XYZ file of C-alpha atoms in Angstrom:
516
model
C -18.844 24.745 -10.349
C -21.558 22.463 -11.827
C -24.972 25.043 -10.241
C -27.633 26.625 -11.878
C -28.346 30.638 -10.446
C -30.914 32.522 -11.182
C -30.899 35.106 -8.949
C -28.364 37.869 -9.789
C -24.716 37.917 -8.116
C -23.876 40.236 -5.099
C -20.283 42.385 -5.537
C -19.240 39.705 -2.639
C -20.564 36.790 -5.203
C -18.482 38.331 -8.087
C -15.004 38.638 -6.142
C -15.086 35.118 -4.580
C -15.799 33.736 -8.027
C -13.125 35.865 -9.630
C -11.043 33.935 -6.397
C -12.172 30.786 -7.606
C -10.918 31.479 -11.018
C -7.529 32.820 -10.344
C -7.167 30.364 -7.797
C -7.931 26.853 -10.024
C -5.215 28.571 -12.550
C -2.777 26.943 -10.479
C -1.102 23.624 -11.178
C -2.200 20.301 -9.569
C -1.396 20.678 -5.546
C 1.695 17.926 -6.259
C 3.131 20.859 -8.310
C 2.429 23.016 -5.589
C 4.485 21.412 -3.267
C 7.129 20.901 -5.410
C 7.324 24.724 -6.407
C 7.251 25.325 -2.977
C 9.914 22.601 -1.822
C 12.246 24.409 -4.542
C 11.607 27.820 -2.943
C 11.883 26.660 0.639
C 15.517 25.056 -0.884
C 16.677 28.345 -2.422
C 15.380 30.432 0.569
C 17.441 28.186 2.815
C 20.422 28.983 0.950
C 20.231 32.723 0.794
C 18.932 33.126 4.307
C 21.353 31.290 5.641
C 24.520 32.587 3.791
C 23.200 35.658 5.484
C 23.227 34.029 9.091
C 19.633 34.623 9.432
C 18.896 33.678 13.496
C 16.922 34.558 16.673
C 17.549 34.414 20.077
C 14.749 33.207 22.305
C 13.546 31.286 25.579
C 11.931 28.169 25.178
C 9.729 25.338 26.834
C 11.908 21.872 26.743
C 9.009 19.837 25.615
C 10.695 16.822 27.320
C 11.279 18.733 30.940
C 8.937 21.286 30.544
C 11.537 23.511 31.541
C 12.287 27.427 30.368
C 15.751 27.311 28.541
C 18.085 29.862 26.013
C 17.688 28.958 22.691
C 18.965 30.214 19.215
C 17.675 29.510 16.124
C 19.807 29.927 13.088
C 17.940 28.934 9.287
C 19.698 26.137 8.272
C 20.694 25.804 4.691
C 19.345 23.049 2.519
C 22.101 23.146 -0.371
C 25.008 22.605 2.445
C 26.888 19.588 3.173
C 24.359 18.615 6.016
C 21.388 20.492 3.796
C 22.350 18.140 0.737
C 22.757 14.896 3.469
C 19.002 15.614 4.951
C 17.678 15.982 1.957
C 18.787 12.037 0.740
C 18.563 10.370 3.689
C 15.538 11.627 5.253
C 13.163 11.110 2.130
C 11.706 7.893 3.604
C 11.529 8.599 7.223
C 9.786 12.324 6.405
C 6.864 9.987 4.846
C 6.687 7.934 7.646
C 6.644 9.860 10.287
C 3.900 11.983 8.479
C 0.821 11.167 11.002
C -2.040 11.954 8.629
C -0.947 8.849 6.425
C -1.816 6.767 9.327
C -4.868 8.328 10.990
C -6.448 8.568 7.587
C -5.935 4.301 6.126
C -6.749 4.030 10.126
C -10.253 6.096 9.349
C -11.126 4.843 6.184
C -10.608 1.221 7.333
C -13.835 1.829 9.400
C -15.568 4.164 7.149
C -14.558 1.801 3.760
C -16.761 -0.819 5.189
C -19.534 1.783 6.671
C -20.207 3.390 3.225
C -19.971 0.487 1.135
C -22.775 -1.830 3.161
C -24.646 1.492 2.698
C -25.285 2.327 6.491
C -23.811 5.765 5.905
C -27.021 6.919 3.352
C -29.225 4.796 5.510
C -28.047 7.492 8.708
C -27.903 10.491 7.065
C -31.381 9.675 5.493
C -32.793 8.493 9.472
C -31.193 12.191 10.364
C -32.676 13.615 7.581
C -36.024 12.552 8.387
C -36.163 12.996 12.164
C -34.490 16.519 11.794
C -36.517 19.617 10.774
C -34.568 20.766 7.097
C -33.106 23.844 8.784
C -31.823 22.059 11.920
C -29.521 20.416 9.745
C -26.895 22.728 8.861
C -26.607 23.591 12.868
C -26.413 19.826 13.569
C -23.639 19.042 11.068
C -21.842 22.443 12.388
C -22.052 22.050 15.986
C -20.711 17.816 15.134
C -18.275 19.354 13.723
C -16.596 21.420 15.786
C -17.216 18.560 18.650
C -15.018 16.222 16.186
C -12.147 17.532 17.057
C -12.519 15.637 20.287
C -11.241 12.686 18.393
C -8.392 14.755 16.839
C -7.836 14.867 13.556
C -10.471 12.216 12.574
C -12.600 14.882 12.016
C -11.304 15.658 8.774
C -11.767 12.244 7.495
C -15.121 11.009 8.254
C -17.300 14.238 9.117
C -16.307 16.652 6.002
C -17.395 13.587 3.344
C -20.935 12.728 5.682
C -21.433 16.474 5.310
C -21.416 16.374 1.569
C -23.707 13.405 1.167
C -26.102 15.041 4.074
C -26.892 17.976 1.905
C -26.660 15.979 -1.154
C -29.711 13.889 0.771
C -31.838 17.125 1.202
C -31.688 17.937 -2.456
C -28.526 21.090 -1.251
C -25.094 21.374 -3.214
C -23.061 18.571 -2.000
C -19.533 20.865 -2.245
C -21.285 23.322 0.196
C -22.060 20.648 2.714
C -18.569 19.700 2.321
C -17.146 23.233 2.944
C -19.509 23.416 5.951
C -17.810 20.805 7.650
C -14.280 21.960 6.882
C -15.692 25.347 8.083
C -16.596 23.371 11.439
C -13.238 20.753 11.698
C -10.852 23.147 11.190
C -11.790 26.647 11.763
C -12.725 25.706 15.447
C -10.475 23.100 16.476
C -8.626 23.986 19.593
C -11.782 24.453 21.201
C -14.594 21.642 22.618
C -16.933 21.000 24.873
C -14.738 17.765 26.493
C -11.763 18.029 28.007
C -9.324 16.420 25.057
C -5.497 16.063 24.564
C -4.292 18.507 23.228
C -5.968 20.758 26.264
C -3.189 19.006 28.672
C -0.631 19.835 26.708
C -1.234 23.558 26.080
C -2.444 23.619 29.831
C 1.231 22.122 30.907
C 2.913 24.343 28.605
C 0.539 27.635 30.052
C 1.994 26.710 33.725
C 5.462 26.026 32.633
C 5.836 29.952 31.461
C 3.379 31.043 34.205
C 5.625 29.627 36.770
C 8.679 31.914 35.404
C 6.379 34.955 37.046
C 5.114 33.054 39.886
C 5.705 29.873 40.940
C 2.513 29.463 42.650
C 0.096 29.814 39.826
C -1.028 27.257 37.642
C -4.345 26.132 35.763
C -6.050 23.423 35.650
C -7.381 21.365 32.616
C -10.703 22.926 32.726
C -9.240 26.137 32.598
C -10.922 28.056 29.772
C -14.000 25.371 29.394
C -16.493 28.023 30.041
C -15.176 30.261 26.911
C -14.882 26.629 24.906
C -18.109 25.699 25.291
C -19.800 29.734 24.558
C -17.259 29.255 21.520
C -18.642 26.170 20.575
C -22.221 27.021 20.721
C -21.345 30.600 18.844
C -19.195 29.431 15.985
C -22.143 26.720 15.235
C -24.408 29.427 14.829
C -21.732 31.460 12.724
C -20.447 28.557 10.461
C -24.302 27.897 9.833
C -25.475 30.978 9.289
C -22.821 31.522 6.596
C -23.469 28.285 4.980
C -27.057 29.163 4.483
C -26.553 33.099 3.626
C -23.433 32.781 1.153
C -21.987 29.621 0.657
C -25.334 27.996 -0.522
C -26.386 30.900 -2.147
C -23.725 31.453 -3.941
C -23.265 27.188 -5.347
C -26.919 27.308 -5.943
C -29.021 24.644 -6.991
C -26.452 21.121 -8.006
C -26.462 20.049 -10.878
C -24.704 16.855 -11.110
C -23.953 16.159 -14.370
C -20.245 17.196 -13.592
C -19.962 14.608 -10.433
C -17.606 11.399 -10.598
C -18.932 8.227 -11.152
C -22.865 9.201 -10.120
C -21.924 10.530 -7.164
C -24.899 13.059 -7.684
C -27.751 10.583 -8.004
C -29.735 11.589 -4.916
C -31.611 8.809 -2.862
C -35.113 8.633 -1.758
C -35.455 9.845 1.437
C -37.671 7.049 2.745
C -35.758 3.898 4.283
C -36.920 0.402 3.225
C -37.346 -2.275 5.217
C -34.029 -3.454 4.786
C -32.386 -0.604 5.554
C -34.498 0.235 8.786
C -33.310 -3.632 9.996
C -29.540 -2.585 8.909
C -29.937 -0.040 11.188
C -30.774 -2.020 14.385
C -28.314 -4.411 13.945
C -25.921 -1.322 13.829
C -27.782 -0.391 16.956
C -26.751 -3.659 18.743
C -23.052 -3.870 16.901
C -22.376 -0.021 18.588
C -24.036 -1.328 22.160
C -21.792 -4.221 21.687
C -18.522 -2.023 21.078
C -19.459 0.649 23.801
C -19.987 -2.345 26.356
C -16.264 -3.597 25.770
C -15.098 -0.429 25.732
C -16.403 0.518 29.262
C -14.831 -2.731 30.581
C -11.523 -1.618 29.143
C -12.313 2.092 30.439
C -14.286 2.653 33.551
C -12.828 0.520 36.422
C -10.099 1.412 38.542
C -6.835 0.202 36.716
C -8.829 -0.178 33.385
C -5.566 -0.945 30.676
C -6.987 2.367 28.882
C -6.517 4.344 31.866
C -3.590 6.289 32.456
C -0.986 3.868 34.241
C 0.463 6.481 36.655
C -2.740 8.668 37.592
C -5.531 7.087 36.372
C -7.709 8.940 34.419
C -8.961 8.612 31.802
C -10.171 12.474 29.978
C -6.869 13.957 29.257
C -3.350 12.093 28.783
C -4.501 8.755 28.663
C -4.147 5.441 26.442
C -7.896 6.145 25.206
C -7.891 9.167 24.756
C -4.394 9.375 22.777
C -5.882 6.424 20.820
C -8.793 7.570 19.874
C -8.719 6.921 16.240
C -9.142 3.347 16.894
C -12.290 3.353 18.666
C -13.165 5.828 15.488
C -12.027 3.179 12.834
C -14.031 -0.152 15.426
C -16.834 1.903 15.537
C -17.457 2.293 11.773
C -16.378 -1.243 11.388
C -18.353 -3.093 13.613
C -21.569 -1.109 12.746
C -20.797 -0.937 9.393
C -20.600 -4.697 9.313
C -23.723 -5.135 11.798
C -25.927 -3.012 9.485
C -24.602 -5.386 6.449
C -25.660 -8.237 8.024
C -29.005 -6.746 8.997
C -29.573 -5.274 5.741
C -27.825 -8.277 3.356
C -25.331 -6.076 1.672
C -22.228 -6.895 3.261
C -22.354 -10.818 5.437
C -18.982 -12.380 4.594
C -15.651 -11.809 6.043
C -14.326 -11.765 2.658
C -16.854 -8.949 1.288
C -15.732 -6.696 4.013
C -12.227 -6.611 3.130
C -13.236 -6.385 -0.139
C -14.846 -2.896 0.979
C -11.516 -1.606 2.932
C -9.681 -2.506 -0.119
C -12.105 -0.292 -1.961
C -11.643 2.210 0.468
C -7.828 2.218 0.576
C -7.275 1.392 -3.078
C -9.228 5.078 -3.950
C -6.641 6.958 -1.589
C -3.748 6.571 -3.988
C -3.550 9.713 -5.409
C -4.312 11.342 -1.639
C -1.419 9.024 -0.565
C 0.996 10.163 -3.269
C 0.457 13.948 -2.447
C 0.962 13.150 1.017
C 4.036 11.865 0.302
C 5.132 15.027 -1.493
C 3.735 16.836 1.019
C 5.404 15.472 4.209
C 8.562 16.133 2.314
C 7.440 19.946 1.942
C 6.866 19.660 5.810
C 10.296 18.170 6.924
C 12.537 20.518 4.722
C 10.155 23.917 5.645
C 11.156 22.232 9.569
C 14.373 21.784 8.885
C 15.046 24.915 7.550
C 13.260 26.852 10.639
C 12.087 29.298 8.296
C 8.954 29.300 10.167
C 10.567 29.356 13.785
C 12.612 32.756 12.735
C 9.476 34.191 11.269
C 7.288 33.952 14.621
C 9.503 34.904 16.667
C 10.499 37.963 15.155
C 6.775 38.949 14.976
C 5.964 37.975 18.737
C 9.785 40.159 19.422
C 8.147 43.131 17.677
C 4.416 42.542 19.403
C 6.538 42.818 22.827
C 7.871 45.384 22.302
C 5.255 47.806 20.738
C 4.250 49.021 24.557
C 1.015 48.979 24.508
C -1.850 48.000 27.024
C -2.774 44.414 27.994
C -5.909 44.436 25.953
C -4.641 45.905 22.427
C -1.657 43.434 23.464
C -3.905 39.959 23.830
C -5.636 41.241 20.620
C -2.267 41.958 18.755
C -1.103 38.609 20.084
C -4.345 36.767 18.388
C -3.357 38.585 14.762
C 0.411 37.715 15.341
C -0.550 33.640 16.069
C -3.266 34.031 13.377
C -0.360 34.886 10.678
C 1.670 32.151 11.828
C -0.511 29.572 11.580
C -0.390 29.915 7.599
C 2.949 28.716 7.819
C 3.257 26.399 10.680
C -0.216 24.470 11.900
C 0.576 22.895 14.983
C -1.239 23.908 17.632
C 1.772 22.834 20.043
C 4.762 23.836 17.983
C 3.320 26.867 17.994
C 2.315 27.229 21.541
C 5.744 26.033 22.740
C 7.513 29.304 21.482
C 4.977 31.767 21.840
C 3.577 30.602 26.119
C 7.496 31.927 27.431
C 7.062 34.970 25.751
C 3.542 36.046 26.147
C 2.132 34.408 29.269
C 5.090 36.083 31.685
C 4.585 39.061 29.604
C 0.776 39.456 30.048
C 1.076 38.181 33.740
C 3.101 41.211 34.490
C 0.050 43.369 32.931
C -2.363 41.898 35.153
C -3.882 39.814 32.553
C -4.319 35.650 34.121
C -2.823 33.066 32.302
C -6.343 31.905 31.390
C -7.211 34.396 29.043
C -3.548 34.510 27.324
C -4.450 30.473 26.529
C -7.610 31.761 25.175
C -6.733 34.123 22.438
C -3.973 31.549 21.545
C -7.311 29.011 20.576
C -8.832 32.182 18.739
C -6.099 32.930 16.766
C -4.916 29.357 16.064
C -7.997 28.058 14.590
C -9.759 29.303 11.620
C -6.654 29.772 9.394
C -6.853 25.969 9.110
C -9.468 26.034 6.791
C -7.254 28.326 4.105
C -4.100 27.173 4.429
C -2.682 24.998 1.632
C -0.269 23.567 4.932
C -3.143 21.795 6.328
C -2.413 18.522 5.780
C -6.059 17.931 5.034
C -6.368 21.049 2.331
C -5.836 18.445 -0.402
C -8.091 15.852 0.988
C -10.807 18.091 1.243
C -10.041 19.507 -2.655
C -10.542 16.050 -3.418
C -13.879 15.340 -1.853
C -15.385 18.652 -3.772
C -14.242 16.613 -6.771
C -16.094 13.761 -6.187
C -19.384 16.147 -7.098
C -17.239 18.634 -9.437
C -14.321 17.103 -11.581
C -13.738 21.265 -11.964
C -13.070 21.792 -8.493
C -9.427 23.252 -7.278
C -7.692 25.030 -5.159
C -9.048 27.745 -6.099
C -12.493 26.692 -5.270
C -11.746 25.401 -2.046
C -10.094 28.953 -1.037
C -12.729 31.037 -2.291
C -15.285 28.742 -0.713
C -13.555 28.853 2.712
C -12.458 33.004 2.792
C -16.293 33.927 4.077
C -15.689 31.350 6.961
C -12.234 32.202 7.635
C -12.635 35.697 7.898
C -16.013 35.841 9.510
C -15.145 33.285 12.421
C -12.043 35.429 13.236
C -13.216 38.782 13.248
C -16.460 37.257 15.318
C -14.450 35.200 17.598
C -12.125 37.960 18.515
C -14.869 39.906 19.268
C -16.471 37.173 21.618
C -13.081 36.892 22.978
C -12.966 40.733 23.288
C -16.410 41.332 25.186
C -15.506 38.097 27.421
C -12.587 39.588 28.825
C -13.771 43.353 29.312
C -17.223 42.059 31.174
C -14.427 39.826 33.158
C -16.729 36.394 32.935
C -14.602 33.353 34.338
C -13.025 31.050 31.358
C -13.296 27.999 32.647
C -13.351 25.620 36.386
């Protein structure tokens, strides 16, 4: 790392550094994936010469029914192995969704960073925010980002880099900050989003095997959300400013890409300050059309059938694209305003920009989604988590040490398989009825499934965003690797789930309600 430290290293200092070193040994993250492609292929084989399976009950994701299931690992070197393998090489990269959301993103935020509106903001935040309000700011935004799914990744983790990079902070620990907040706290918000309906449906599918009669509502653990919320900002920040920054130290950026480390003044010109109205009025603009399109009764961005609009609905499920208009339109209004960016032509000049910098993100993704589909295919994953959650059921133990047990088991699994609803769909049969029985309500089983889901995003190389976020610390280190992501990230990972449980923990022995 490019930093200058005075002060003497703590033992803690020492042993994330000697991670760091160990951990930037390893090849590029394309020979990762590769590596880890082959062993997934060999794996395959053996495990399924073996006739490696599990049987298990299910949630149909398309009937939301319970149903048997078995789940055999399926060998990649067979006759159908061999056939997935070449036919599938294509569709595996386009049906990879982070391709999309993130040329989607950076559409909007090409054109925002290149008429310079985003160092105009951060330097208007900068100025109206006291200095140590800002890491709690950029925390608590954050976590809230996950409201527009996985846009987060994309747009807050690189304004979190050039916000400390404003204040005269290290740039990379800005950066880790906001994967901190993204991804270590992302099934949890203080809006009702998406994904909450479809955990929520899945919750009431398995409840209903125990009693027909119960079921929870969407709002159903929004009081613990929003206490998570507001205590995970304070814990991601107060790391950030006791180790992380500590331990970067002053920048010094005369290992950053391209001057990415030149700092700007802090004080906006007059041309930036009129950039920034016009952005005003472009967002007003956007937010007007948007509440024609979403408040009325029958709005098109409504859902068709019931009608609202938080939850499963067109705007909601799209998002992104009021993410990517948003960036676009003010990015373009504060051009205008500011004379950096007037034509048509010079703004897709700036997307191109933007999208022409990705290629190397896009080729990893491609190796990537390949990783993804065989390690699928395979159910290597599948087998693994549900012989865990078998052996969790049936340690006999009380409902407490059980819901914490749970938390590690989900916690585990989400190293090797990182969606929140895959996940959710094999463990809710098994654990709601089982918990149910103990007296425990389905609420607070849904609630240690968020605790124990979340912060091993920010550590595992399956993120789909691990990469991404590798490649932003580069922008300010060319040194930066895995490794330094990892070691970066292990204070935040293990500190938000060893705090969290124990929110989660004190929550459900003072018996506080978890949501509406």
């Amino acid at each position: 790392m490019a930093t200058a430290n005075a002060a003497p290293k703590t033992a803690m200092q020492r042993f994330l550094d000697g991670v760091e070193k160990v951990g930037n040994m390893v090849p590029h993250p394309v020979v990762i994936f590769l590596i880890l492609i082959g062993i997934v292929i060999v794996l395959s084989a053996v495990l399924g010469a073996f006739g490696a399976a599990v049987t298990y009950e299910r949630i149909n994701p398309e009937t939301h029914e319970i149903e048997a299931a078995s789940t055999q690992i399926r060998s990649l070197l067979n006759v159908d192995g061999i056939r997935f393998l070449y036919a599938s090489l294509i569709p595996n990269f386009m049906t990879f969704t982070a391709v999309g959301l993130m040329i989607a993103a950076m559409i909007g935020a090409g054109v925002a960073e290149e008429s310079g509106m985003v160092t105009a903001l951060i330097h208007k935040l900068v100025a109206v925010s006291p200095s140590w309000a800002l890491t709690y700011i950029l925390a608590f935004v954050g976590i809230l980002a996950s409201i527009a799914a996985d846009a987060g990744y994309l747009v807050l983790i690189p304004l979190a880099g050039v916000a400390y990079l404003a204040v005269g902070r290290h740039p990379v620990a800005g950066i880790a900050l906001g994967f901190a907040a993204v991804a270590g706290a992302f099934t949890v918000n203080m809006l009702i989003k998406p994904l909450d309906a479809v955990l929520v449906e899945f919750t009431n599918d398995a409840a209903h095997l125990v009693d027909p009669s119960r079921s929870i509502g969407l709002a159903s653990n929004l009081w613990f959300s929003i206490a998570s919320v507001l205590f995970l900002t304070v814990v991601v920040a107060f790391i950030t400013d006791r180790m992380i920054a500590p331990r970067l130290g002053a920048y010094v950026p005369d290992n950053a890409v391209d001057g990415a480390g030149t700092e700007a003044g802090a004080a906006l010109s007059e041309r930036e300050s009129r950039g920034l109205r016009f952005a005003l009025y472009g967002f007003i603009g956007l937010i007007a059309v948007f509440l024609l399109l979403t408040v009325p009764a029958g709005a098109p961005l409504r859902n068709p059938d019931t009608g609202e609009l938080i939850g499963n609905s067109p705007f909601m499920n799209g998002l992104i694209a009021l993410i990517m208009l948003m960036f676009l339109v003010t990015g373009w209004a504060y051009g205008i305003g500011a004379g950096t960016l007037r034509t048509l032509a010079e703004v897709i000049a700036a997307i191109e920009k933007s999208i022409k910098n990705m290629g190397g993100t896009i080729f990893l993704f491609f190796v990537l989604s390949q990783f993804v589909a065989y390690f699928t295919y395979t159910n290597i994953g599948t087998v693994m988590a549900l012989s865990l959650s078998g052996a969790l059921q049936a340690a006999n133990i009380g409902a407490l040490p059980l819901l914490l047990g749970f938390i590690v088991v989900v916690a585990i699994i989400d190293l090797l398989l990182t969606g929140a609803i895959a996940k959710w769909a094999i463990f809710a049969p098994v654990f709601v009825p089982l918990l149910m029985k103990l007296g425990v309500e389905p609420e607070a089983v849904l609630a240690a499934y968020r605790v124990g889901d979340s912060p091993m995003n920010a550590i595992t190389p399956l993120n789909a965003y691990f990469a991404l976020v590798v490649g932003f610390a580069q922008k300010y280190d060319r040194s930066a690797g895995v490794g330094t992501i990892v070691s970066l990230m292990l204070p935040y990972v293990v500190w938000m789930f060893v705090l969290w449980t124990a929110l989660f923990t004190i929550w459900k022995a003072l018996g506080l309600p978890w949501g509406l």
